[in-house]
XYZ file of N, CA and C in Angstrom:
462
model
N 0.813 -1.192 0.000
C 0.000 0.000 0.000
C 0.862 1.263 0.000
N 1.978 1.225 0.714
C 2.869 2.389 0.733
C 3.426 2.692 -0.647
N 3.714 1.647 -1.394
C 4.305 1.843 -2.711
C 3.319 2.568 -3.637
N 2.056 2.204 -3.597
C 1.045 2.852 -4.424
C 0.922 4.325 -4.034
N 0.956 4.611 -2.748
C 0.874 6.000 -2.271
C 2.055 6.811 -2.777
N 3.247 6.227 -2.737
C 4.432 6.932 -3.232
C 4.333 7.211 -4.731
N 3.889 6.215 -5.496
C 3.767 6.383 -6.937
C 2.768 7.493 -7.254
N 1.625 7.495 -6.579
C 0.619 8.535 -6.798
C 1.173 9.896 -6.392
N 1.857 9.970 -5.259
C 2.419 11.241 -4.791
C 3.468 11.767 -5.770
N 4.378 10.881 -6.212
C 5.397 11.303 -7.176
C 4.761 11.707 -8.511
N 3.741 10.996 -8.909
C 3.040 11.341 -10.138
C 2.400 12.720 -10.051
N 1.746 13.009 -8.932
C 1.118 14.323 -8.737
C 2.163 15.434 -8.679
N 3.245 15.196 -7.964
C 4.310 16.196 -7.886
C 4.951 16.436 -9.253
N 5.152 15.368 -10.012
C 5.716 15.524 -11.352
C 4.783 16.332 -12.247
N 3.485 16.062 -12.145
C 2.507 16.796 -12.934
C 2.484 18.272 -12.551
N 2.532 18.564 -11.254
C 2.574 19.954 -10.791
C 3.861 20.645 -11.237
N 4.984 19.930 -11.174
C 6.250 20.495 -11.622
C 6.235 20.794 -13.113
N 5.671 19.896 -13.896
C 5.560 20.106 -15.335
C 4.649 21.290 -15.636
N 3.546 21.395 -14.927
C 2.629 22.522 -15.104
C 3.321 23.842 -14.757
N 4.067 23.864 -13.669
C 4.798 25.076 -13.283
C 5.835 25.446 -14.342
N 6.509 24.450 -14.903
C 7.491 24.702 -15.957
C 6.824 25.298 -17.198
N 5.670 24.772 -17.575
C 4.939 25.308 -18.723
C 4.545 26.758 -18.480
N 4.045 27.059 -17.281
C 3.651 28.430 -16.948
C 4.843 29.370 -17.030
N 5.993 28.951 -16.521
C 7.194 29.792 -16.568
C 7.628 30.028 -18.011
N 7.669 28.977 -18.820
C 8.102 29.114 -20.211
C 7.144 30.007 -20.988
N 5.837 29.810 -20.791
C 4.838 30.633 -21.489
C 5.011 32.108 -21.133
N 5.310 32.397 -19.882
C 5.464 33.785 -19.458
C 6.813 34.392 -19.828
N 7.772 33.574 -20.250
C 9.061 34.104 -20.694
C 8.989 34.675 -22.109
N 8.013 34.220 -22.888
C 7.865 34.702 -24.260
C 7.204 36.079 -24.210
N 7.716 37.010 -24.991
C 7.217 38.381 -24.941
C 5.841 38.504 -25.588
N 5.079 39.483 -25.123
C 3.768 39.760 -25.696
C 3.881 40.161 -27.169
N 4.973 40.806 -27.545
C 5.195 41.181 -28.940
C 5.275 39.939 -29.824
N 5.948 38.912 -29.331
C 6.058 37.665 -30.099
C 4.705 36.985 -30.217
N 3.942 36.936 -29.121
C 2.594 36.360 -29.178
C 1.724 37.116 -30.183
N 1.839 38.433 -30.185
C 1.070 39.272 -31.113
C 1.405 38.907 -32.562
N 2.696 38.747 -32.872
C 3.115 38.361 -34.229
C 2.550 36.992 -34.595
N 2.599 36.047 -33.654
C 2.091 34.706 -33.909
C 0.586 34.717 -34.165
N -0.156 35.464 -33.365
C -1.609 35.544 -33.534
C -1.940 36.170 -34.884
N -1.294 37.296 -35.212
C -1.537 37.942 -36.502
C -1.269 36.980 -37.659
N -0.161 36.288 -37.618
C 0.223 35.364 -38.680
C -0.727 34.169 -38.755
N -1.076 33.600 -37.619
C -1.947 32.417 -37.584
C -3.342 32.739 -38.119
N -3.921 33.847 -37.685
C -5.263 34.209 -38.142
C -5.235 34.582 -39.620
N -4.216 35.323 -40.058
C -4.098 35.690 -41.469
C -4.016 34.455 -42.352
N -3.170 33.505 -41.987
C -3.023 32.300 -42.813
C -4.253 31.401 -42.728
N -4.926 31.368 -41.602
C -6.121 30.532 -41.456
C -7.300 31.058 -42.252
N -7.481 32.369 -42.277
C -8.639 32.960 -42.942
C -8.366 33.375 -44.385
N -7.099 33.536 -44.739
C -6.765 33.960 -46.089
C -6.951 35.451 -46.310
N -7.051 36.197 -45.214
C -7.161 37.656 -45.287
C -6.276 38.259 -44.204
N -5.848 39.488 -44.462
C -4.952 40.133 -43.509
C -5.682 40.446 -42.201
N -5.094 39.976 -41.109
C -5.588 40.232 -39.756
C -4.493 40.964 -39.011
N -4.859 41.992 -38.256
C -3.823 42.714 -37.518
C -4.338 43.218 -36.181
N -3.475 43.118 -35.200
C -3.690 43.741 -33.900
C -2.710 44.901 -33.873
N -3.223 46.110 -34.022
C -2.363 47.284 -34.149
C -2.062 47.961 -32.821
N -2.815 47.650 -31.802
C -2.636 48.301 -30.510
C -1.982 47.368 -29.512
N -2.338 47.551 -28.273
C -1.803 46.763 -27.168
C -2.178 45.294 -27.314
N -1.249 44.418 -26.948
C -1.523 42.989 -26.862
C -0.848 42.477 -25.604
N -1.646 41.973 -24.675
C -1.103 41.439 -23.426
C -1.668 40.046 -23.202
N -0.787 39.123 -22.848
C -1.162 37.739 -22.583
C -0.547 37.330 -21.261
N -1.347 36.711 -20.403
C -0.846 36.284 -19.092
C -1.407 34.910 -18.772
N -0.558 34.022 -18.312
C -0.972 32.697 -17.878
C -0.301 32.406 -16.553
N -1.034 32.578 -15.486
C -0.553 32.253 -14.131
C -1.671 31.452 -13.481
N -2.250 31.983 -12.410
C -3.417 31.336 -11.818
C -4.687 31.743 -12.561
N -4.486 32.483 -13.649
C -5.586 32.894 -14.520
C -5.071 33.024 -15.944
N -6.001 32.968 -16.863
C -5.705 33.243 -18.268
C -6.257 34.628 -18.540
N -5.408 35.512 -19.037
C -5.812 36.894 -19.291
C -5.290 37.311 -20.649
N -6.183 37.904 -21.457
C -5.816 38.349 -22.790
C -6.442 39.710 -23.033
N -5.622 40.640 -23.502
C -6.096 41.972 -23.871
C -5.521 42.309 -25.238
N -6.411 42.684 -26.171
C -5.973 43.104 -27.500
C -6.766 44.344 -27.883
N -6.075 45.315 -28.474
C -6.729 46.563 -28.859
C -6.441 46.883 -30.323
N -7.382 47.575 -30.948
C -7.270 48.015 -32.336
C -7.076 46.819 -33.274
N -8.110 45.994 -33.378
C -8.081 44.754 -34.143
C -8.800 44.969 -35.474
N -8.194 44.467 -36.569
C -8.787 44.633 -37.899
C -8.653 43.355 -38.714
N -9.713 43.041 -39.464
C -9.700 41.962 -40.431
C -10.124 42.549 -41.764
N -9.250 42.440 -42.761
C -9.514 43.032 -44.079
C -10.717 42.382 -44.751
N -11.380 43.172 -45.566
C -12.529 42.730 -46.330
C -12.052 42.090 -47.637
N -12.972 41.539 -48.405
C -12.645 41.001 -49.719
C -12.269 42.149 -50.654
N -11.556 41.872 -51.727
C -11.171 42.955 -52.649
C -12.369 43.702 -53.251
N -13.500 43.026 -53.416
C -14.664 43.674 -54.005
C -15.543 44.372 -52.959
N -15.178 44.299 -51.691
C -15.991 44.879 -50.624
C -16.056 46.396 -50.674
N -17.098 46.940 -50.079
C -17.309 48.391 -50.086
C -16.392 49.124 -49.107
N -16.025 48.461 -48.042
C -15.149 49.049 -47.032
C -13.843 48.269 -46.973
N -12.817 48.889 -46.397
C -11.507 48.247 -46.300
C -11.527 47.083 -45.307
N -12.208 47.256 -44.168
C -12.237 46.229 -43.126
C -13.597 45.550 -43.071
N -13.561 44.231 -42.908
C -14.785 43.495 -42.651
C -15.085 43.516 -41.158
N -14.032 43.555 -40.353
C -14.169 43.547 -38.899
C -13.199 44.554 -38.299
N -13.711 45.349 -37.383
C -12.861 46.256 -36.604
C -13.376 46.243 -35.177
N -12.476 46.049 -34.230
C -12.835 46.010 -32.820
C -11.835 46.872 -32.067
N -12.355 47.764 -31.228
C -11.461 48.625 -30.446
C -10.712 47.851 -29.373
N -11.422 46.898 -28.702
C -10.809 46.245 -27.546
C -11.454 44.886 -27.301
N -10.624 43.885 -27.020
C -11.103 42.572 -26.589
C -10.354 42.222 -25.307
N -11.121 41.849 -24.294
C -10.539 41.463 -23.012
C -11.168 40.140 -22.584
N -10.315 39.154 -22.248
C -10.779 37.856 -21.768
C -10.023 37.546 -20.483
N -10.753 37.125 -19.467
C -10.135 36.760 -18.198
C -10.814 35.497 -17.675
N -10.026 34.459 -17.390
C -10.527 33.218 -16.818
C -9.685 32.882 -15.605
N -10.315 32.893 -14.429
C -9.619 32.510 -13.198
C -9.673 30.992 -13.058
N -8.514 30.352 -12.831
C -8.446 28.902 -12.738
C -8.834 28.364 -11.363
N -8.505 29.065 -10.289
C -8.764 28.542 -8.946
C -10.242 28.247 -8.682
N -11.182 29.099 -9.097
C -12.593 28.744 -8.898
C -13.022 27.484 -9.648
N -12.280 27.113 -10.692
C -12.611 25.893 -11.427
C -12.484 24.653 -10.537
N -11.611 24.717 -9.540
C -11.458 23.596 -8.615
C -12.729 23.360 -7.800
N -13.513 24.396 -7.619
C -14.797 24.289 -6.900
C -15.958 24.069 -7.867
N -15.652 23.989 -9.170
C -16.693 23.803 -10.162
C -17.365 25.094 -10.594
N -16.712 26.230 -10.317
C -17.257 27.536 -10.664
C -16.436 28.124 -11.806
N -17.124 28.558 -12.851
C -16.446 29.191 -13.981
C -16.521 30.694 -13.787
N -15.363 31.321 -13.598
C -15.275 32.771 -13.433
C -14.635 33.328 -14.704
N -15.478 33.641 -15.686
C -15.026 34.063 -17.006
C -15.585 35.444 -17.324
N -14.705 36.321 -17.786
C -15.107 37.652 -18.235
C -14.678 37.815 -19.683
N -15.610 38.250 -20.532
C -15.306 38.543 -21.932
C -15.898 39.908 -22.239
N -15.054 40.834 -22.677
C -15.504 42.173 -23.047
C -15.059 42.463 -24.475
N -16.001 42.949 -25.288
C -15.689 43.324 -26.668
C -16.125 44.766 -26.840
N -15.182 45.650 -27.139
C -15.467 47.081 -27.223
C -15.625 47.575 -28.643
N -16.766 48.165 -28.936
C -17.052 48.805 -30.226
C -16.783 47.917 -31.432
N -17.430 46.754 -31.498
C -17.229 45.915 -32.683
C -17.988 46.470 -33.883
N -17.342 46.442 -35.034
C -17.981 46.821 -36.296
C -17.763 45.653 -37.248
N -18.879 45.042 -37.681
C -18.814 43.896 -38.584
C -19.587 44.239 -39.846
N -18.940 44.094 -40.989
C -19.568 44.378 -42.274
C -19.781 43.062 -43.015
N -21.054 42.720 -43.247
C -21.406 41.507 -43.999
C -22.107 41.956 -45.274
N -21.555 41.533 -46.422
C -22.122 41.986 -47.688
C -21.997 40.917 -48.762
N -22.812 41.075 -49.804
C -22.796 40.199 -50.973
C -22.423 41.023 -52.194
N -21.697 40.403 -53.120
C -21.436 41.107 -54.374
C -22.497 40.718 -55.404
N -22.380 41.225 -56.608
C -23.380 40.989 -57.648
C -23.456 39.521 -58.082
N -22.378 38.771 -57.884
C -22.369 37.344 -58.244
C -22.906 36.467 -57.117
N -23.298 37.059 -56.011
C -23.824 36.290 -54.882
C -22.768 35.783 -53.929
N -21.529 36.223 -54.096
C -20.459 35.813 -53.193
C -20.554 36.645 -51.911
N -20.287 36.000 -50.795
C -20.361 36.689 -49.512
C -18.964 36.979 -48.975
N -18.848 38.049 -48.227
C -17.535 38.388 -47.670
C -17.256 37.638 -46.368
N -18.236 36.939 -45.824
C -18.038 36.222 -44.564
C -17.631 34.770 -44.768
N -17.487 34.351 -46.005
C -17.008 33.003 -46.284
C -15.511 33.097 -46.548
N -14.748 32.363 -45.758
C -13.296 32.413 -45.855
C -12.784 31.154 -46.521
N -11.601 31.206 -47.022
C -10.986 30.010 -47.570
C -10.754 30.116 -49.055
N -11.207 29.083 -49.774
C -10.856 28.932 -51.185
C -11.576 29.895 -52.114
N -12.677 30.469 -51.689
C -13.421 31.380 -52.541
C -14.372 30.658 -53.481
N -14.590 29.335 -53.276
C -15.490 28.559 -54.115
C -16.936 28.617 -53.610
N -17.204 29.452 -52.617
C -18.534 29.536 -52.060
C -19.286 30.727 -52.665
N -20.596 30.574 -52.772
C -21.409 31.689 -53.239
C -22.779 31.592 -52.575
N -23.532 32.674 -52.615
C -24.874 32.702 -52.056
C -25.862 32.725 -53.204
N -26.823 31.812 -53.155
C -27.857 31.764 -54.184
C -29.201 32.083 -53.551
N -30.057 32.729 -54.328
C -31.384 33.080 -53.854
C -32.399 32.148 -54.516
N -33.256 31.535 -53.692
C -34.274 30.630 -54.212
C -35.478 31.441 -54.691
N -36.443 30.750 -55.301
C -37.624 31.423 -55.834
C -38.433 32.131 -54.750
N -38.443 31.566 -53.545
C -39.209 32.195 -52.456
C -38.420 33.281 -51.735
N -37.232 33.636 -52.239
C -36.477 34.756 -51.688
C -35.445 34.388 -50.631
N -35.376 33.102 -50.234
C -34.384 32.702 -49.235
C -33.000 32.640 -49.860
N -32.006 33.003 -49.069
C -30.622 32.956 -49.543
C -29.900 31.820 -48.838
N -29.131 31.042 -49.588
C -28.370 29.947 -49.019
C -26.942 30.015 -49.526
N -26.005 29.580 -48.688
C -24.598 29.524 -49.070
C -24.358 28.187 -49.758
N -23.788 28.232 -50.958
C -23.530 27.032 -51.743
C -22.028 26.841 -51.842
N -21.558 25.662 -51.486
C -20.140 25.335 -51.567
C -19.903 24.550 -52.857
N -19.026 25.053 -53.693
C -18.692 24.365 -54.934
C -17.756 23.212 -54.607
N -18.051 22.047 -55.135
C -17.187 20.898 -54.905
C -16.467 20.569 -56.197
N -15.156 20.618 -56.142
C -14.325 20.295 -57.291
C -13.453 19.128 -56.920
N -13.382 18.164 -57.823
C -12.512 17.026 -57.564
C -11.078 17.410 -57.879
N -10.180 16.999 -56.992
C -8.766 17.271 -57.192
C -8.085 16.048 -57.790
N -7.113 16.295 -58.654
C -6.390 15.177 -59.299
C -5.568 14.434 -58.299
């Protein structure tokens, strides 16, 4: 019985040590680097330029905290405005300690969001990201549906 207790204790201590190491390493990386990574990841994922032009702060300790200001997502080339999305401020805070009691203490604040959703003359929508093979068609009764073109690849 003692051996099982030791194994469990060492396992828990190792897990806590690994978690502490991850927290330290995550906090050693600068917020500027995280900002570059986020901009690059979102841009490549959506196929449109995404930028955080203002403050970017990331913290991982006994809570997860994220603050980003002056956020922009470019519109399609045929769009009426330059940005499809502009947000002055995004703040997310999640405290981990209350999770141990089964309580979720989460704060999400979005300041002055501006979202532009539009269709061009061909029925293409600016909110569909990716390959550009999607379009919006209008049925006889006036309903609009997003249609995904399927092309076989060689």
